[in-house]
Short mmCIF file of C-alpha atoms and ligand atoms in Angstrom, two decimals:
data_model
loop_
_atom_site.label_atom_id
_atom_site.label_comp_id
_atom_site.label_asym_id
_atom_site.label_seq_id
_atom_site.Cartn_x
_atom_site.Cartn_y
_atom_site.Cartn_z
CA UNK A 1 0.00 0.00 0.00
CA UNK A 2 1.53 3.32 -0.64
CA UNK A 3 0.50 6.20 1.15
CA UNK A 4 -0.40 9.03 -1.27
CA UNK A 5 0.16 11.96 1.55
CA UNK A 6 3.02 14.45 0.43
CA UNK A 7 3.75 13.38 -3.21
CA UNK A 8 3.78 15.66 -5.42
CA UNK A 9 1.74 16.24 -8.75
CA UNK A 10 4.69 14.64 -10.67
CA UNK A 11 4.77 11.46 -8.62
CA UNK A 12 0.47 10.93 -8.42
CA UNK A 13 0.78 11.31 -12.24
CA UNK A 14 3.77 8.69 -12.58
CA UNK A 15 1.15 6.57 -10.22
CA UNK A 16 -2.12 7.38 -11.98
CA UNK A 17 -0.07 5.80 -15.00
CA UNK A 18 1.15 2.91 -13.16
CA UNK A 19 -2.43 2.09 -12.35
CA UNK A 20 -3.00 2.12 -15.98
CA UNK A 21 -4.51 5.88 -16.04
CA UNK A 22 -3.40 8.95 -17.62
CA UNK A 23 -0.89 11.67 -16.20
CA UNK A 24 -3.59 14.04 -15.42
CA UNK A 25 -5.70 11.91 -13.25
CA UNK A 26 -2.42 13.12 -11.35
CA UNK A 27 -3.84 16.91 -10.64
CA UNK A 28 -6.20 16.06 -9.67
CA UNK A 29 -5.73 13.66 -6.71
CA UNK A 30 -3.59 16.44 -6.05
CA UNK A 31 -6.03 19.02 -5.80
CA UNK A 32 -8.00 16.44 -4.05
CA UNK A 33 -5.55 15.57 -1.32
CA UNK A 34 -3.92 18.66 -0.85
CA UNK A 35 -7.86 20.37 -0.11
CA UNK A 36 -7.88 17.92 2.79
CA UNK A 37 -10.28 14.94 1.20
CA UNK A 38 -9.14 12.01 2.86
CA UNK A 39 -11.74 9.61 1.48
CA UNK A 40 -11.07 7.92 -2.06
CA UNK A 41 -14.88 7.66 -2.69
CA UNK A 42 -15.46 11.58 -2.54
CA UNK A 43 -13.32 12.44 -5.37
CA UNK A 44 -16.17 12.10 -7.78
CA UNK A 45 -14.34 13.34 -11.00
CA UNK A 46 -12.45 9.90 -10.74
CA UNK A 47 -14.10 7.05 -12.30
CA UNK A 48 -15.43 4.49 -10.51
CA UNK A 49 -13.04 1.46 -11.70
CA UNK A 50 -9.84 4.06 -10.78
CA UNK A 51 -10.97 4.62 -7.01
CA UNK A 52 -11.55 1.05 -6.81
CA UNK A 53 -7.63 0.25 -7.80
CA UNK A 54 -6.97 3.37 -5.49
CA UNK A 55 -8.48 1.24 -2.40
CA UNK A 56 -6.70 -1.30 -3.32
CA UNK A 57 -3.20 -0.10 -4.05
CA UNK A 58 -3.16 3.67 -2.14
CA UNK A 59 -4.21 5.44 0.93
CA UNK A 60 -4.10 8.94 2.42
CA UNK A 61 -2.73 8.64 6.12
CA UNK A 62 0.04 10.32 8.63
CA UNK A 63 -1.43 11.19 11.61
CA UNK A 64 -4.52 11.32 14.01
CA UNK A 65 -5.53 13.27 16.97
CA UNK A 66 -5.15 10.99 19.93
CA UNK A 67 -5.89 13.38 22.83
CA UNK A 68 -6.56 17.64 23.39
CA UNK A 69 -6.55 19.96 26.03
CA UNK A 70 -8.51 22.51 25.53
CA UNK A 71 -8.63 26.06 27.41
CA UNK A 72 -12.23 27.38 27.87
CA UNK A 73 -10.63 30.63 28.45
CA UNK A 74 -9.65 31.67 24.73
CA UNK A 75 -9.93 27.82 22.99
CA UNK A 76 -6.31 27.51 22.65
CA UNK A 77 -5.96 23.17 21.59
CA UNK A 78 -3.08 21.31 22.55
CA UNK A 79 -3.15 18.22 20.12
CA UNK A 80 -1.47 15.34 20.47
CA UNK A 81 -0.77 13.62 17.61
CA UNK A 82 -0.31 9.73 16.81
CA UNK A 83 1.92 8.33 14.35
CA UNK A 84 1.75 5.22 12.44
CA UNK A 85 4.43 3.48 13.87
CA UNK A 86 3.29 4.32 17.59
CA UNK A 87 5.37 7.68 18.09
CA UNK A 88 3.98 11.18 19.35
CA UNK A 89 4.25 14.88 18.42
CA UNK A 90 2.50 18.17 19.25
CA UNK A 91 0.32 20.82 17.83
CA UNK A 92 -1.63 23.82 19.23
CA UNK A 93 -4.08 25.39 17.64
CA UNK A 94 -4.37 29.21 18.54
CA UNK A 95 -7.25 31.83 17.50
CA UNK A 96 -5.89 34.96 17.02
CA UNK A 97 -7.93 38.09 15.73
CA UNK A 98 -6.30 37.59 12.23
CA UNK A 99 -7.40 34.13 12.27
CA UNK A 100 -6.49 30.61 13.34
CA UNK A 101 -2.44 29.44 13.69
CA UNK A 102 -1.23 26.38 14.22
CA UNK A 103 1.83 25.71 16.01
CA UNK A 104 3.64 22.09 14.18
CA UNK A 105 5.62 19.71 15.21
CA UNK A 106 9.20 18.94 12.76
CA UNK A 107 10.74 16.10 14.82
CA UNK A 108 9.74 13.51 17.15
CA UNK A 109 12.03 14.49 19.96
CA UNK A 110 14.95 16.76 19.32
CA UNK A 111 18.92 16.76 18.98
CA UNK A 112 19.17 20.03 20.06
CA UNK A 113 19.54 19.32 24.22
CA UNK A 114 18.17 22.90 25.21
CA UNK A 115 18.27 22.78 29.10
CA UNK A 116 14.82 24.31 30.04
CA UNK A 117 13.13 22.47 26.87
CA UNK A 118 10.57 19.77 27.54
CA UNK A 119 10.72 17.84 23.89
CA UNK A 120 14.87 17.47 24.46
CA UNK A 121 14.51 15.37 27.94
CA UNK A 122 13.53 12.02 25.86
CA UNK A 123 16.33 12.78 23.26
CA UNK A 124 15.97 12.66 18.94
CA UNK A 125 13.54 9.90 17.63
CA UNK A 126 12.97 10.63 14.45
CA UNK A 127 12.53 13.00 11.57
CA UNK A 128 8.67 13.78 10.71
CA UNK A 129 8.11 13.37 7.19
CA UNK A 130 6.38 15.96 4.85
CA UNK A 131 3.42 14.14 5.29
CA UNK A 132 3.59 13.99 9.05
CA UNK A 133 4.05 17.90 9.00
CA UNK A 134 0.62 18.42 6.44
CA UNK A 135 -1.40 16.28 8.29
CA UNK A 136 -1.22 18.14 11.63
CA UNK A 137 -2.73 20.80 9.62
CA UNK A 138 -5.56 19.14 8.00
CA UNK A 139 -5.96 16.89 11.12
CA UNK A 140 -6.24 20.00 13.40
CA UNK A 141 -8.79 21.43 10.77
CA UNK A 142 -10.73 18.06 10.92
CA UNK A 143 -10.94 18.50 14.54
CA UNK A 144 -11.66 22.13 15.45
CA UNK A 145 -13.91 22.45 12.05
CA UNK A 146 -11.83 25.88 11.35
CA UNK A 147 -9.48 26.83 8.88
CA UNK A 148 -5.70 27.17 9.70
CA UNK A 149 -4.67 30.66 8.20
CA UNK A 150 -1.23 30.54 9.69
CA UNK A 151 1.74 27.76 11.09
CA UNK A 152 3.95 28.43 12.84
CA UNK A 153 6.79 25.72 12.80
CA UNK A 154 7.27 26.19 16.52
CA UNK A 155 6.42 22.82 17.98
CA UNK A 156 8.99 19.63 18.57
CA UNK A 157 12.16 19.14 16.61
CA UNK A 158 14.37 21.30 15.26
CA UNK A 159 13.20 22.13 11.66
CA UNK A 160 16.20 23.37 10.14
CA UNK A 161 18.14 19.87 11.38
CA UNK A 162 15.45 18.27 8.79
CA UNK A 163 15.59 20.54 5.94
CA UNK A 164 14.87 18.52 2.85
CA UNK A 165 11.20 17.44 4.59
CA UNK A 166 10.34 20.77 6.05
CA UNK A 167 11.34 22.13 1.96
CA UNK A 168 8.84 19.83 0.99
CA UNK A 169 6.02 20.28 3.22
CA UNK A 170 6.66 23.83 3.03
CA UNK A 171 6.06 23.40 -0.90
CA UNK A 172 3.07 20.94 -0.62
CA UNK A 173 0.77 23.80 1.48
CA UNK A 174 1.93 26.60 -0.34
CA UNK A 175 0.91 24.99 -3.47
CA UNK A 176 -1.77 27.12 -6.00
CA UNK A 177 -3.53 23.25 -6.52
CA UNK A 178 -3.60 22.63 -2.96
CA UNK A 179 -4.39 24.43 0.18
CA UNK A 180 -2.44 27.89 -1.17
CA UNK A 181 -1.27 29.29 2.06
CA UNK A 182 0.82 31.89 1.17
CA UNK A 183 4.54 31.99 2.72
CA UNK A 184 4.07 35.21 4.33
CA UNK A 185 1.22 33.27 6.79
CA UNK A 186 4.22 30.92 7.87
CA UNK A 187 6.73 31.56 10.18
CA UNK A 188 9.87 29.07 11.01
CA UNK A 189 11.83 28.72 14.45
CA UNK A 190 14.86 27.96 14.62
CA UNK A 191 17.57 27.69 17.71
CA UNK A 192 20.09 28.90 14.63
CA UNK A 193 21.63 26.52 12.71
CA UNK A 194 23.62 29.14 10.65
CA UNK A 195 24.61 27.14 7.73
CA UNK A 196 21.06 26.05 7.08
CA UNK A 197 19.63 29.73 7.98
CA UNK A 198 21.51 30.91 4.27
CA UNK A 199 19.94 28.13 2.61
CA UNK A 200 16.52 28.70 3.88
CA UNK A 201 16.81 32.76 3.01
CA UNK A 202 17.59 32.17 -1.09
CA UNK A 203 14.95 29.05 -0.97
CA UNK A 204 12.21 30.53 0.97
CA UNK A 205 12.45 33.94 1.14
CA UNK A 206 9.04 35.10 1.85
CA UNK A 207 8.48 32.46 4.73
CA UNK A 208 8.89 34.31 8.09
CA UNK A 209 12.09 33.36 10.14
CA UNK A 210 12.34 33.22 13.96
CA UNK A 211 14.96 32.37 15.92
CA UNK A 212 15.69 31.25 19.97
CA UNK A 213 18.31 33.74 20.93
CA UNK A 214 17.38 33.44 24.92
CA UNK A 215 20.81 34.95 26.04
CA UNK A 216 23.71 36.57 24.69
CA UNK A 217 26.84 35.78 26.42
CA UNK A 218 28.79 33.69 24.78
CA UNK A 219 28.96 31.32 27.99
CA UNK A 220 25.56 31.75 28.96
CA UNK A 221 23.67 30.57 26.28
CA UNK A 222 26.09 27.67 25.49
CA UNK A 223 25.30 26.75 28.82
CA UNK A 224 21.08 26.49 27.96
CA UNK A 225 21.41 25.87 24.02
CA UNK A 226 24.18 23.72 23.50
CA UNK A 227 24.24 24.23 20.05
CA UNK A 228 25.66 27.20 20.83
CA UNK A 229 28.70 25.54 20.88
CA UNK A 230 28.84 25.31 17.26
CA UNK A 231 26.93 28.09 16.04
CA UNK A 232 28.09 31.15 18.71
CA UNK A 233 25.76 33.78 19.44
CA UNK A 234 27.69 36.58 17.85
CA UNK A 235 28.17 34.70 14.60
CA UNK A 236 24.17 34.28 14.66
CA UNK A 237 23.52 37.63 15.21
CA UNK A 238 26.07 38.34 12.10
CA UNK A 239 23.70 35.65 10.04
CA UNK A 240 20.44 37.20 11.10
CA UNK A 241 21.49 41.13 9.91
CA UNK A 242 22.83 39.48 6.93
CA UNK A 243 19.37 37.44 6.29
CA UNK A 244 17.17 40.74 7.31
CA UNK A 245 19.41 42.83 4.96
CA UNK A 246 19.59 40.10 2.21
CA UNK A 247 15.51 39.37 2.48
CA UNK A 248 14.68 43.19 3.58
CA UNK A 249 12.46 40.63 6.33
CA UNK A 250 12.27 41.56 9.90
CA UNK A 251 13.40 38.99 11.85
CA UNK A 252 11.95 37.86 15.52
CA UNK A 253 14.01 36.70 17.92
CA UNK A 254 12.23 34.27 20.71
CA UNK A 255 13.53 35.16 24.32
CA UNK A 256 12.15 32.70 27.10
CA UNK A 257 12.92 34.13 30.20
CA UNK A 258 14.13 32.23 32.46
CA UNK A 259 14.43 33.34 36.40
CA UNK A 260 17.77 34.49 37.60
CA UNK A 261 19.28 32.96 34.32
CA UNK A 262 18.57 35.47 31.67
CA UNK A 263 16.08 38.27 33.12
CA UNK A 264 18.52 40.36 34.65
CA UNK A 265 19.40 44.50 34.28
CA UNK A 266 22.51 43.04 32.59
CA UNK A 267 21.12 41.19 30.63
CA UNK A 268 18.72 43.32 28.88
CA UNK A 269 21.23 45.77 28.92
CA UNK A 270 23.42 43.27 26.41
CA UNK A 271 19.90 43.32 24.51
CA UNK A 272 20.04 46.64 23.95
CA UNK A 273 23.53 46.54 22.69
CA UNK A 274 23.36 43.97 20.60
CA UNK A 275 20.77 44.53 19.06
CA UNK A 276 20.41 47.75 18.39
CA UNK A 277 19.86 49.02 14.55
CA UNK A 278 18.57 45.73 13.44
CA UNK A 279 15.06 44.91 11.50
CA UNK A 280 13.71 42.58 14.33
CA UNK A 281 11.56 41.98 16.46
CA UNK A 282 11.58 39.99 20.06
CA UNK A 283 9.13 38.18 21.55
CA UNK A 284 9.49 38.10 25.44
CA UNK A 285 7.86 34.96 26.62
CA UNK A 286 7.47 33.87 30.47
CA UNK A 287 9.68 30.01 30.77
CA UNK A 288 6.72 27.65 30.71
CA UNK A 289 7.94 25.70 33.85
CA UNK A 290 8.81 22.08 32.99
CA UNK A 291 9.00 20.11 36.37
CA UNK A 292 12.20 18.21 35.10
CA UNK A 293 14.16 20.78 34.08
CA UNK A 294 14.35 22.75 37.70
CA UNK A 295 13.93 26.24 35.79
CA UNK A 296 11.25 28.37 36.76
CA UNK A 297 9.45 31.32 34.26
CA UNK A 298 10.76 35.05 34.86
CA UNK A 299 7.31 37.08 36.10
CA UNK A 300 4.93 38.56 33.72
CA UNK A 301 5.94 41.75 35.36
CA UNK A 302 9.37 41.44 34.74
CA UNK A 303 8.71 40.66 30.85
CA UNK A 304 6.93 44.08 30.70
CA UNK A 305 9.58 45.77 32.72
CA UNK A 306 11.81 44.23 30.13
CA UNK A 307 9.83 44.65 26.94
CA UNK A 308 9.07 48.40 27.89
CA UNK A 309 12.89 49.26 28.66
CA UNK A 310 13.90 47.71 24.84
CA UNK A 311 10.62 49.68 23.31
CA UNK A 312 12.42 52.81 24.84
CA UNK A 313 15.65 52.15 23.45
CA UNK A 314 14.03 51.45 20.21
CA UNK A 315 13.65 47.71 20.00
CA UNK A 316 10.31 46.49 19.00
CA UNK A 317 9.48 44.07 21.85
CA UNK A 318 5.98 42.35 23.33
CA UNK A 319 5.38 39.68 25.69
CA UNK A 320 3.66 36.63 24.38
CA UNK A 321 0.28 36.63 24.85
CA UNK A 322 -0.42 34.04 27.81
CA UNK A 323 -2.43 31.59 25.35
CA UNK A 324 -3.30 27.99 26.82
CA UNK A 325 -1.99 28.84 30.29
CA UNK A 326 -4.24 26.77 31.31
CA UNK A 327 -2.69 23.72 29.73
CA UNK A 328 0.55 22.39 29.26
CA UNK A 329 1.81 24.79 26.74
CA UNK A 330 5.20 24.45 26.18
CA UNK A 331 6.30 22.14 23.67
CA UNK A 332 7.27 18.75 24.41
CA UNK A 333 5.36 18.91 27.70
CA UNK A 334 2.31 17.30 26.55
CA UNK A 335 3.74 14.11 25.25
CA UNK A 336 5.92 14.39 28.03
CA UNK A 337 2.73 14.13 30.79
CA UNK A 338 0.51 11.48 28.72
CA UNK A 339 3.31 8.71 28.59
CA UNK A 340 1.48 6.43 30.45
CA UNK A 341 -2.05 7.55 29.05
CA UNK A 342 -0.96 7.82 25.30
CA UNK A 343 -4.27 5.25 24.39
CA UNK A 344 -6.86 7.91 25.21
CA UNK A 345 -8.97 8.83 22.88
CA UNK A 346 -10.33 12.54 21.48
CA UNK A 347 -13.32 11.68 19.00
N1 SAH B 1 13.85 24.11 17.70
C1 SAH B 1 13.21 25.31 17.30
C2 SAH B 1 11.70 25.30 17.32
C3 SAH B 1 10.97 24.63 18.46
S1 SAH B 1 10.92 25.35 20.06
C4 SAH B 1 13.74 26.48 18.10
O1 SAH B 1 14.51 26.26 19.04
O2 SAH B 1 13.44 27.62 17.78
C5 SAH B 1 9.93 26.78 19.98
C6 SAH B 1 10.29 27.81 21.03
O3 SAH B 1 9.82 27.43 22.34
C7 SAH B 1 11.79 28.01 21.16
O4 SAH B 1 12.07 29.37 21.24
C8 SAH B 1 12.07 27.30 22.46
O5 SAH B 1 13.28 27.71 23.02
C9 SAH B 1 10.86 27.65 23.27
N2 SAH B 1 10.63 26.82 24.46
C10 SAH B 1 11.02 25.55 24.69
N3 SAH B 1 10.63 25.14 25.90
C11 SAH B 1 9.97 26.17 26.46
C12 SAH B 1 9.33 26.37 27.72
N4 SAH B 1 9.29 25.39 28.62
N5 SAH B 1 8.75 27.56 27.95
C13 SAH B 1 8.77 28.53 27.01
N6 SAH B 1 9.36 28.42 25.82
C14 SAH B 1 9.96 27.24 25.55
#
């Protein structure tokens, strides 16, 4: 059986044929899939005979919502998503004013070791697949009945440490055939793999970029990012004014404060240094406290303090909006908690 989720038009034409069709029976199971019809019988410009050998040969599957938490307050969803072979990734679904986000998963588990990080205590499983990425967007659609008007690739994994799958999903949604999200509604995180940070300006240029900065001593964030190690925080900054000069894009730098680690007067005085003159943008946002980890979250009155001392000095910052605080919000924490209760159910 070969599952028809994330090829492209190319490769449902090359399998339209194999099935003893023609090439454009390709589009459209493209246009079909890629609208979110998950159901072989629905696509009723097919003929009869062809969904029949599609049954038999084909089907459409990645993931499925296995359990949510939902906030009454503002509706925020944490998803947790199955895999086929057993494994578990995250999703939350936001509404904003503009419309609904959704925040993806790129990995099941993560290489990256970041200290106060609940999806690095279980270590890297696995890459997701372009599929596996696409289908927490229609799945999350299936479940909540809304549209998804923005993603945010913000969830497990580190998406620039599995580059050619995030290309392709990133491809697949954007797609005039297919859902047509445009580039501008999608915004990727990444703790700043440098190398990969080029690639991803000349490929995707139009596609937001965010990155974890979190503290800017040399020292001090190697200690919380280890990756810092390789990539060093003042050759990231370098990347990210050459990337917001290159793309003319305002970047937005992620800063989880952390108490006592990275909230201090010196600290946001090295904010203000550093990043002074450049098109960005930071997002302040409160440490999420993850039991395991021993860190604890900065106050939200401390992140004002903070974000109205850089807004006087001429950096654009804003706390995060506290959505889901009534959940486990961070990522990683979800899966983490409902180990032992994975089998539960959400339809
Ligand atoms: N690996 C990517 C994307 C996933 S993490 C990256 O590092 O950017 C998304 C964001 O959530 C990152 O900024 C990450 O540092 C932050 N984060 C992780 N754990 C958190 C927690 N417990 N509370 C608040 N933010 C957290």
């Amino acid at each position: 059986m070969r599952n028809l989720l994330g090829c492209t038009t190319k490769e449902l034409s090359e399998f339209a044929v194999e099935l003893g069709e023609k090439p454009f029976r390709g589009r459209q199971l493209f246009k079909w899939i890629y609208s979110g019809e998950r159901d072989f019988d629905n696509m009723t410009d097919l003929s009869a005979a062809f969904r029949e050998k599609l049954k038999e040969n084909a089907y459409l599957g990645a993931v499925s919502v296995k359990y949510v938490q939902r906030d009454q307050k503002d509706g925020t969803c944490k998803l947790l998503y199955g895999l086929e072979d057993g494994n578990a990734v995250e999703g939350v679904f936001m509404k904003y004013k503009y419309g609904n986000s959704l925040c993806l998963s790129s990995q099941v588990g993560c290489r990256m070791g970041c200290r106060f990080c609940a999806s690095a205590l279980g270590g890297f499983v696995r890459n997701l697949t372009s599929a596996e990425m696409l289908e927490q967007v229609y799945a999350a659609e299936r479940y909540t009945g809304e549209e998804i008007n923005h993603i945010v690739v913000m969830g497990m994994g580190e998406p620039f440490d599995n580059y050619e799958n995030l290309s392709g999903f990133l491809n697949l949604i954007h797609d005039k055939n297919g859902k047509n999200l445009s580039f501008r509604n999608i915004t990727v995180s990444t703790s700043g793999l440098i190398p990969m940070m080029k690639r991803f300006s000349e490929e995707f240029p139009q596609v937001n970029l965010a990155i974890s900065l979190h503290r800017l001593t040399n020292e001090g964030r190697s200690e919380i990012m280890p990756i810092n190690r390789k990539y060093p925080v003042d050759e990231l900054l370098a990347a990210a004014r050459e990337y917001s000069e290159n793309t003319g894009r305002r970047i937005t730098f992620e800063y989880t404060l952390i108490k006592g680690e990275n909230d201090s007067a010196a600290d946001v005085q090295l904010m203000k240094k550093k990043l002074a003159g450049m098109l960005c943008h930071i997002n302040l946002i409160p440490l999420n406290k993850v039991e395991e980890t021993g860190y604890d979250g900065s106050s939200r009155k401390r992140a004002e303090e903070i974000a109205l001392e850089l807004e006087k000095h001429g950096i654009a910052a804003t706390v995060r909006r506290e959505l889901g605080s009534e959940i486990d919000g961070a990522c990683g924490q979800l899966r983490l908690h409902m180990k032992d209760e994975f089998e539960v159910d959400a339809d």
